[in-house]
Amino acid sequence: MKFYNINNPSERVSLKQAVLRSLSGSSGLYLPEQIPVLPHSFFRNLRSQDLKETAFAVSEVMLGDDIPAETLEGIIDQTFTFPIPLKQLKQNLYVLELFHGPTLAFKDVGARFMSGLFSWLVKGEDKEVTILTATSGDTGSAVASAFFGKSGIKVVILYPSGKVSEIQEKQLTTMGGNITALEVNGDFDDCQRLVKMAFVDDDLNSGLNLTSANSINFARLFPQSIYYFHAMAQLPGKMEPVAISVPSGNFGNLTAGLIAKKMGLPVDKFIASCNSNHAVTDYLSSGIYVPSKTIKTISNAMDVGNPNNFPRIAELYNKDHNDVTKDLTGYWYNDDETRSGMVELFERLGYLSDPHGAVAFLGLSEYMKRNDCTGIFIETAHPAKFLEEVESSTGVKVPVPEPLLKLKELKKQAVKIESSFSDFKEILIRRTR
Ligand SMILES: *Cc1c(COP(=O)(O)O)cnc(C)c1O
């Protein structure tokens, strides 16, 4: 499979180049030349397949020309060490729980798959690779956990000071070893900007082998397509039409869903559910995309003013707004509405969700008022990751899983930096030497 730069479609690269570089020199995102369609036999057998079997079939059609089958199996084995259950809340309402991985958020899926693929790709390279990652909270922890101790790979994580939860901060600052955490005096968009600047900086690029583990990297994005198929596999009988609501920030999760749809996933509609950072839902209703400054909310992993996967979504539909809206609609909610969503979920359906899942639930409920369908919303984080917010909104004591309890005793190790590029560059050179 070749990959093309969406800003310059004549530029074609191999899987290895797309993954190791993340972005083209002109900052263009990569997409596969063609999105392969899964055969009918795959869908006939889907219900009898477990998660790993589904993962293998879906990855094989996309990556099978580039990765030997045993290697792909190994990557899948080390990725899906936890279940991804679909739970029924009432007759035609389901929640897909993506938070059963080691850092209790959905980003474990992409980060672990990427770590496996990456380790295979860099084997035998003489130069160490440095992975730069901007995080609004959960990416950093998932990437730190997935890449910790991997040889030949250093990880540098940038996170916005004071804008991630205490648990998230502990998860990304306490690993040590090949993981460095930079605490940036700024917001998530500042972190993302610094990472993007590093990629186009000649000094850094000639000195370091830089890449990204954000969802701009196809190796992180693509494996997220797998669980949409696994969700369908768990639905009982014929349930069409199906709508899936995705709580969205950088839109990696949703882009993976749209790719799955192009691969044949029988989903009628995707719903982009956002918080007060709603550039994309505005685009869906108006056809005009205007990135904006980030607004801080209680669903902080979605606090993104200029989502970095939006250009991929536009590209998947040839930038035709009308076509985009056939597959995708969207709604957004402020913090008060999000809190009410958590309360409603708990009181009416007995389900304790985190703020991100509540936003997805609200979007789905709004859609289902007008559309008769089976609805699935995605719960992206364990409620204990957003403990204070969940407890104060619902009045319910959240049970804290063991791995999070242990974090409390660990000591934060972060390097504080300003949001200027020169500061960042100097530290990066020092830290990766
Ligand atoms: C990252 C994240 C999101 C947003 O996912 P995107 O792929 O960036 O749209 C939603 N919820 C949680 C808990 C997250 O960590």
mmCIF file of C-alpha atoms in Angstrom, residues 50-324:
data_model
loop_
_atom_site.group_PDB
_atom_site.id
_atom_site.type_symbol
_atom_site.label_atom_id
_atom_site.label_comp_id
_atom_site.label_asym_id
_atom_site.label_seq_id
_atom_site.Cartn_x
_atom_site.Cartn_y
_atom_site.Cartn_z
ATOM 1 C CA ASP A 50 -13.209 -12.517 18.536
ATOM 2 C CA LEU A 51 -11.486 -9.144 18.799
ATOM 3 C CA LYS A 52 -8.068 -10.380 17.680
ATOM 4 C CA GLU A 53 -9.478 -12.244 14.689
ATOM 5 C CA THR A 54 -11.378 -9.166 13.606
ATOM 6 C CA ALA A 55 -8.287 -7.032 14.185
ATOM 7 C CA PHE A 56 -6.220 -9.320 11.994
ATOM 8 C CA ALA A 57 -8.718 -9.381 9.128
ATOM 9 C CA VAL A 58 -9.165 -5.599 9.146
ATOM 10 C CA SER A 59 -5.433 -4.855 9.370
ATOM 11 C CA GLU A 60 -4.526 -7.442 6.818
ATOM 12 C CA VAL A 61 -6.475 -5.842 3.983
ATOM 13 C CA MET A 62 -4.921 -2.466 4.785
ATOM 14 C CA LEU A 63 -1.363 -3.421 5.757
ATOM 15 C CA GLY A 64 -0.935 -7.032 4.653
ATOM 16 C CA ASP A 65 1.256 -6.184 1.641
ATOM 17 C CA ASP A 66 3.728 -4.403 3.867
ATOM 18 C CA ILE A 67 3.767 -6.424 7.076
ATOM 19 C CA PRO A 68 4.325 -10.203 7.226
ATOM 20 C CA ALA A 69 1.371 -12.080 8.731
ATOM 21 C CA GLU A 70 3.313 -13.313 11.808
ATOM 22 C CA THR A 71 4.509 -9.789 12.553
ATOM 23 C CA LEU A 72 1.001 -8.417 12.246
ATOM 24 C CA GLU A 73 -0.272 -11.140 14.556
ATOM 25 C CA GLY A 74 2.397 -10.238 17.092
ATOM 26 C CA ILE A 75 1.461 -6.565 16.959
ATOM 27 C CA ILE A 76 -2.209 -7.422 17.442
ATOM 28 C CA ASP A 77 -1.400 -9.763 20.340
ATOM 29 C CA GLN A 78 0.455 -7.047 22.188
ATOM 30 C CA THR A 79 -2.199 -4.420 21.389
ATOM 31 C CA PHE A 80 -5.440 -6.115 22.372
ATOM 32 C CA THR A 81 -4.562 -7.416 25.811
ATOM 33 C CA PHE A 82 -7.916 -6.142 27.107
ATOM 34 C CA PRO A 83 -11.563 -6.512 26.024
ATOM 35 C CA ILE A 84 -13.640 -3.881 24.191
ATOM 36 C CA PRO A 85 -17.179 -4.706 25.322
ATOM 37 C CA LEU A 86 -20.417 -3.382 23.855
ATOM 38 C CA LYS A 87 -22.959 -3.006 26.649
ATOM 39 C CA GLN A 88 -26.692 -2.626 26.270
ATOM 40 C CA LEU A 89 -28.254 0.203 28.304
ATOM 41 C CA LYS A 90 -31.783 -0.119 26.983
ATOM 42 C CA GLN A 91 -33.569 -1.639 24.022
ATOM 43 C CA ASN A 92 -31.787 0.080 21.142
ATOM 44 C CA LEU A 93 -29.087 1.945 23.050
ATOM 45 C CA TYR A 94 -25.552 0.649 23.523
ATOM 46 C CA VAL A 95 -22.226 1.886 24.844
ATOM 47 C CA LEU A 96 -18.880 0.728 23.463
ATOM 48 C CA GLU A 97 -16.348 0.761 26.291
ATOM 49 C CA LEU A 98 -12.896 1.570 25.023
ATOM 50 C CA PHE A 99 -11.274 2.188 28.382
ATOM 51 C CA HIS A 100 -10.193 -1.253 29.560
ATOM 52 C CA GLY A 101 -6.541 -0.808 28.549
ATOM 53 C CA PRO A 102 -3.623 -0.099 30.885
ATOM 54 C CA THR A 103 -4.097 3.696 31.010
ATOM 55 C CA LEU A 104 -7.902 3.452 31.074
ATOM 56 C CA ALA A 105 -8.578 5.524 27.959
ATOM 57 C CA PHE A 106 -9.186 4.556 24.353
ATOM 58 C CA LYS A 107 -5.832 5.853 23.188
ATOM 59 C CA ASP A 108 -4.216 2.644 24.451
ATOM 60 C CA VAL A 109 -5.454 0.929 21.292
ATOM 61 C CA GLY A 110 -3.723 3.258 18.843
ATOM 62 C CA ALA A 111 -0.624 3.755 20.971
ATOM 63 C CA ARG A 112 0.002 0.047 21.549
ATOM 64 C CA PHE A 113 -0.507 -0.893 17.915
ATOM 65 C CA MET A 114 1.751 1.924 16.850
ATOM 66 C CA SER A 115 4.416 0.908 19.347
ATOM 67 C CA GLY A 116 4.426 -2.640 17.982
ATOM 68 C CA LEU A 117 4.562 -1.516 14.363
ATOM 69 C CA PHE A 118 7.181 1.071 15.121
ATOM 70 C CA SER A 119 9.489 -1.307 16.944
ATOM 71 C CA TRP A 120 9.349 -3.600 13.934
ATOM 72 C CA LEU A 121 10.001 -0.763 11.468
ATOM 73 C CA VAL A 122 13.013 0.650 13.328
ATOM 74 C CA LYS A 123 14.662 -2.692 13.978
ATOM 75 C CA GLY A 124 18.133 -2.561 12.476
ATOM 76 C CA GLU A 125 18.141 1.235 12.084
ATOM 77 C CA ASP A 126 21.327 2.700 13.516
ATOM 78 C CA LYS A 127 19.830 6.039 14.513
ATOM 79 C CA GLU A 128 17.566 6.403 17.524
ATOM 80 C CA VAL A 129 14.034 7.675 16.816
ATOM 81 C CA THR A 130 12.489 10.460 18.893
ATOM 82 C CA ILE A 131 8.724 10.502 19.164
ATOM 83 C CA LEU A 132 7.207 13.902 19.871
ATOM 84 C CA THR A 133 3.711 13.950 21.232
ATOM 85 C CA ALA A 134 1.452 16.791 22.206
ATOM 86 C CA THR A 135 -1.220 15.709 24.657
ATOM 87 C CA SER A 136 -4.360 17.103 26.209
ATOM 88 C CA GLY A 137 -4.050 14.295 28.742
ATOM 89 C CA ASP A 138 -4.732 10.785 27.546
ATOM 90 C CA THR A 139 -2.453 10.507 24.520
ATOM 91 C CA GLY A 140 0.615 11.183 26.635
ATOM 92 C CA SER A 141 -0.187 8.473 29.143
ATOM 93 C CA ALA A 142 -1.094 5.920 26.489
ATOM 94 C CA VAL A 143 2.046 6.650 24.485
ATOM 95 C CA ALA A 144 4.278 6.618 27.578
ATOM 96 C CA SER A 145 2.835 3.277 28.636
ATOM 97 C CA ALA A 146 3.033 1.758 25.155
ATOM 98 C CA PHE A 147 6.601 2.871 24.364
ATOM 99 C CA PHE A 148 8.185 2.589 27.809
ATOM 100 C CA GLY A 149 11.427 0.621 27.625
ATOM 101 C CA LYS A 150 11.320 0.107 23.826
ATOM 102 C CA SER A 151 14.846 0.084 22.524
ATOM 103 C CA GLY A 152 15.955 2.621 19.937
ATOM 104 C CA ILE A 153 13.031 4.915 20.759
ATOM 105 C CA LYS A 154 12.879 8.046 22.908
ATOM 106 C CA VAL A 155 9.580 9.714 23.720
ATOM 107 C CA VAL A 156 9.067 13.408 24.484
ATOM 108 C CA ILE A 157 5.589 14.409 25.663
ATOM 109 C CA LEU A 158 4.331 17.988 25.756
ATOM 110 C CA TYR A 159 1.330 18.739 27.938
ATOM 111 C CA PRO A 160 -0.394 21.994 28.919
ATOM 112 C CA SER A 161 0.398 22.983 32.492
ATOM 113 C CA GLY A 162 -2.645 22.936 34.786
ATOM 114 C CA LYS A 163 -4.958 21.659 32.052
ATOM 115 C CA VAL A 164 -4.755 17.911 32.561
ATOM 116 C CA SER A 165 -6.246 16.019 35.506
ATOM 117 C CA GLU A 166 -4.055 14.969 38.429
ATOM 118 C CA ILE A 167 -4.281 11.314 37.435
ATOM 119 C CA GLN A 168 -3.428 12.076 33.814
ATOM 120 C CA GLU A 169 -0.444 14.134 34.903
ATOM 121 C CA LYS A 170 0.816 11.331 37.129
ATOM 122 C CA GLN A 171 0.418 8.826 34.314
ATOM 123 C CA LEU A 172 2.548 10.814 31.936
ATOM 124 C CA THR A 173 5.197 12.202 34.260
ATOM 125 C CA THR A 174 6.136 9.201 36.371
ATOM 126 C CA MET A 175 7.517 6.704 33.875
ATOM 127 C CA GLY A 176 11.111 7.970 33.565
ATOM 128 C CA GLY A 177 13.482 5.880 31.441
ATOM 129 C CA ASN A 178 13.091 6.688 27.754
ATOM 130 C CA ILE A 179 10.074 8.945 28.452
ATOM 131 C CA THR A 180 10.470 12.718 29.027
ATOM 132 C CA ALA A 181 7.517 14.926 29.990
ATOM 133 C CA LEU A 182 7.563 18.646 29.175
ATOM 134 C CA GLU A 183 5.100 20.805 31.094
ATOM 135 C CA VAL A 184 4.266 23.675 28.749
ATOM 136 C CA ASN A 185 3.111 27.045 29.989
ATOM 137 C CA GLY A 186 0.257 27.246 27.461
ATOM 138 C CA ASP A 187 -2.710 25.301 26.141
ATOM 139 C CA PHE A 188 -2.995 22.157 24.057
ATOM 140 C CA ASP A 189 -2.874 24.053 20.775
ATOM 141 C CA ASP A 190 0.464 25.563 21.890
ATOM 142 C CA CYS A 191 1.785 22.049 22.482
ATOM 143 C CA GLN A 192 0.539 20.921 19.099
ATOM 144 C CA ARG A 193 2.044 23.999 17.424
ATOM 145 C CA LEU A 194 5.479 23.330 18.979
ATOM 146 C CA VAL A 195 5.413 19.750 17.730
ATOM 147 C CA LYS A 196 4.448 20.854 14.223
ATOM 148 C CA MET A 197 7.229 23.475 14.214
ATOM 149 C CA ALA A 198 9.781 20.875 15.262
ATOM 150 C CA PHE A 199 8.881 18.759 12.247
ATOM 151 C CA VAL A 200 9.671 21.535 9.800
ATOM 152 C CA ASP A 201 12.789 22.776 11.617
ATOM 153 C CA ASP A 202 15.899 21.948 9.585
ATOM 154 C CA ASP A 203 18.338 21.739 12.522
ATOM 155 C CA LEU A 204 16.136 19.386 14.464
ATOM 156 C CA ASN A 205 15.373 17.228 11.479
ATOM 157 C CA SER A 206 18.938 16.877 10.386
ATOM 158 C CA GLY A 207 20.049 16.027 13.926
ATOM 159 C CA LEU A 208 17.189 13.890 15.196
ATOM 160 C CA ASN A 209 14.959 11.242 13.718
ATOM 161 C CA LEU A 210 11.698 12.893 14.702
ATOM 162 C CA THR A 211 8.238 11.481 14.468
ATOM 163 C CA SER A 212 4.855 11.830 16.128
ATOM 164 C CA ALA A 213 2.557 9.509 18.032
ATOM 165 C CA ASN A 214 -0.415 11.816 17.700
ATOM 166 C CA SER A 215 -3.307 10.750 15.546
ATOM 167 C CA ILE A 216 -1.676 12.610 12.651
ATOM 168 C CA ASN A 217 0.344 9.384 12.444
ATOM 169 C CA PHE A 218 -1.482 6.779 10.380
ATOM 170 C CA ALA A 219 -0.130 3.975 12.579
ATOM 171 C CA ARG A 220 -2.012 5.435 15.533
ATOM 172 C CA LEU A 221 -5.091 6.356 13.625
ATOM 173 C CA PHE A 222 -5.772 3.204 11.647
ATOM 174 C CA PRO A 223 -5.971 0.543 14.405
ATOM 175 C CA GLN A 224 -8.855 2.543 15.839
ATOM 176 C CA SER A 225 -10.942 1.400 12.852
ATOM 177 C CA ILE A 226 -10.855 -2.125 14.239
ATOM 178 C CA TYR A 227 -13.134 -1.649 17.214
ATOM 179 C CA TYR A 228 -15.972 -0.295 15.092
ATOM 180 C CA PHE A 229 -16.156 -3.699 13.422
ATOM 181 C CA HIS A 230 -15.876 -5.375 16.799
ATOM 182 C CA ALA A 231 -18.809 -3.266 18.021
ATOM 183 C CA MET A 232 -20.970 -4.455 15.122
ATOM 184 C CA ALA A 233 -19.905 -8.029 15.834
ATOM 185 C CA GLN A 234 -21.402 -7.720 19.313
ATOM 186 C CA LEU A 235 -24.811 -6.378 18.252
ATOM 187 C CA PRO A 236 -27.479 -9.069 18.427
ATOM 188 C CA GLY A 237 -29.205 -9.881 15.132
ATOM 189 C CA LYS A 238 -30.271 -7.351 12.539
ATOM 190 C CA MET A 239 -30.230 -3.911 14.115
ATOM 191 C CA GLU A 240 -29.937 -1.594 11.110
ATOM 192 C CA PRO A 241 -29.855 1.312 10.720
ATOM 193 C CA VAL A 242 -27.048 1.913 13.196
ATOM 194 C CA ALA A 243 -25.668 5.279 14.330
ATOM 195 C CA ILE A 244 -22.432 5.700 16.292
ATOM 196 C CA SER A 245 -21.642 8.784 18.351
ATOM 197 C CA VAL A 246 -17.969 9.593 18.889
ATOM 198 C CA PRO A 247 -16.757 12.115 21.484
ATOM 199 C CA SER A 248 -14.289 14.105 19.402
ATOM 200 C CA GLY A 249 -11.314 16.407 19.900
ATOM 201 C CA ASN A 250 -8.636 15.891 17.289
ATOM 202 C CA PHE A 251 -11.020 13.653 15.345
ATOM 203 C CA GLY A 252 -8.664 10.679 15.091
ATOM 204 C CA ASN A 253 -11.251 8.335 16.556
ATOM 205 C CA LEU A 254 -13.959 9.561 14.219
ATOM 206 C CA THR A 255 -11.710 9.555 11.152
ATOM 207 C CA ALA A 256 -10.921 5.910 11.922
ATOM 208 C CA GLY A 257 -14.669 5.265 12.027
ATOM 209 C CA LEU A 258 -15.179 6.914 8.642
ATOM 210 C CA ILE A 259 -12.322 4.832 7.225
ATOM 211 C CA ALA A 260 -14.044 1.739 8.638
ATOM 212 C CA LYS A 261 -17.236 2.809 6.870
ATOM 213 C CA LYS A 262 -15.347 3.090 3.602
ATOM 214 C CA MET A 263 -14.008 -0.409 4.259
ATOM 215 C CA GLY A 264 -17.592 -1.633 4.420
ATOM 216 C CA LEU A 265 -18.729 -1.113 8.019
ATOM 217 C CA PRO A 266 -22.548 -1.205 7.872
ATOM 218 C CA VAL A 267 -23.132 1.986 9.865
ATOM 219 C CA ASP A 268 -25.678 4.474 8.630
ATOM 220 C CA LYS A 269 -24.453 7.589 10.388
ATOM 221 C CA PHE A 270 -21.577 8.825 12.499
ATOM 222 C CA ILE A 271 -22.197 11.577 14.999
ATOM 223 C CA ALA A 272 -19.418 13.984 15.946
ATOM 224 C CA SER A 273 -20.104 14.908 19.558
ATOM 225 C CA CYS A 274 -18.082 17.867 20.789
ATOM 226 C CA ASN A 275 -17.742 20.173 23.767
ATOM 227 C CA SER A 276 -17.485 23.979 23.515
ATOM 228 C CA ASN A 277 -14.686 23.488 20.999
ATOM 229 C CA HIS A 278 -16.990 23.039 18.046
ATOM 230 C CA ALA A 279 -15.261 24.120 14.828
ATOM 231 C CA VAL A 280 -16.189 20.848 13.140
ATOM 232 C CA THR A 281 -19.851 20.690 14.184
ATOM 233 C CA ASP A 282 -20.146 24.287 12.913
ATOM 234 C CA TYR A 283 -18.626 23.172 9.637
ATOM 235 C CA LEU A 284 -21.122 20.310 9.412
ATOM 236 C CA SER A 285 -24.055 22.693 9.733
ATOM 237 C CA SER A 286 -22.676 25.623 7.716
ATOM 238 C CA GLY A 287 -20.146 24.159 5.273
ATOM 239 C CA ILE A 288 -17.550 26.648 6.488
ATOM 240 C CA TYR A 289 -14.591 25.575 8.595
ATOM 241 C CA VAL A 290 -13.182 28.160 10.993
ATOM 242 C CA PRO A 291 -10.607 26.918 13.513
ATOM 243 C CA SER A 292 -10.763 28.766 16.797
ATOM 244 C CA LYS A 293 -8.853 29.197 20.028
ATOM 245 C CA THR A 294 -9.087 26.326 22.486
ATOM 246 C CA ILE A 295 -11.656 26.622 25.259
ATOM 247 C CA LYS A 296 -11.016 24.743 28.511
ATOM 248 C CA THR A 297 -13.794 22.333 29.480
ATOM 249 C CA ILE A 298 -14.447 19.397 31.816
ATOM 250 C CA SER A 299 -14.005 16.999 28.881
ATOM 251 C CA ASN A 300 -10.433 18.185 28.447
ATOM 252 C CA ALA A 301 -9.261 15.506 26.021
ATOM 253 C CA MET A 302 -11.562 17.180 23.493
ATOM 254 C CA ASP A 303 -10.285 20.709 24.083
ATOM 255 C CA VAL A 304 -8.959 21.261 20.587
ATOM 256 C CA GLY A 305 -9.648 24.453 18.652
ATOM 257 C CA ASN A 306 -8.163 23.279 15.361
ATOM 258 C CA PRO A 307 -8.541 19.492 15.122
ATOM 259 C CA ASN A 308 -5.607 18.013 13.279
ATOM 260 C CA ASN A 309 -7.576 15.273 11.517
ATOM 261 C CA PHE A 310 -10.176 17.582 10.019
ATOM 262 C CA PRO A 311 -8.258 17.800 6.693
ATOM 263 C CA ARG A 312 -8.350 14.005 6.475
ATOM 264 C CA ILE A 313 -12.120 13.949 6.877
ATOM 265 C CA ALA A 314 -12.518 16.577 4.165
ATOM 266 C CA GLU A 315 -10.157 14.603 1.929
ATOM 267 C CA LEU A 316 -12.043 11.327 2.417
ATOM 268 C CA TYR A 317 -15.071 13.063 0.869
ATOM 269 C CA ASN A 318 -13.175 15.026 -1.797
ATOM 270 C CA LYS A 319 -13.874 18.195 0.183
ATOM 271 C CA ASP A 320 -17.545 17.944 -0.745
ATOM 272 C CA HIS A 321 -19.540 19.195 2.235
ATOM 273 C CA ASN A 322 -22.701 17.586 0.992
ATOM 274 C CA ASP A 323 -21.037 14.196 0.793
ATOM 275 C CA VAL A 324 -19.513 14.576 4.253
#
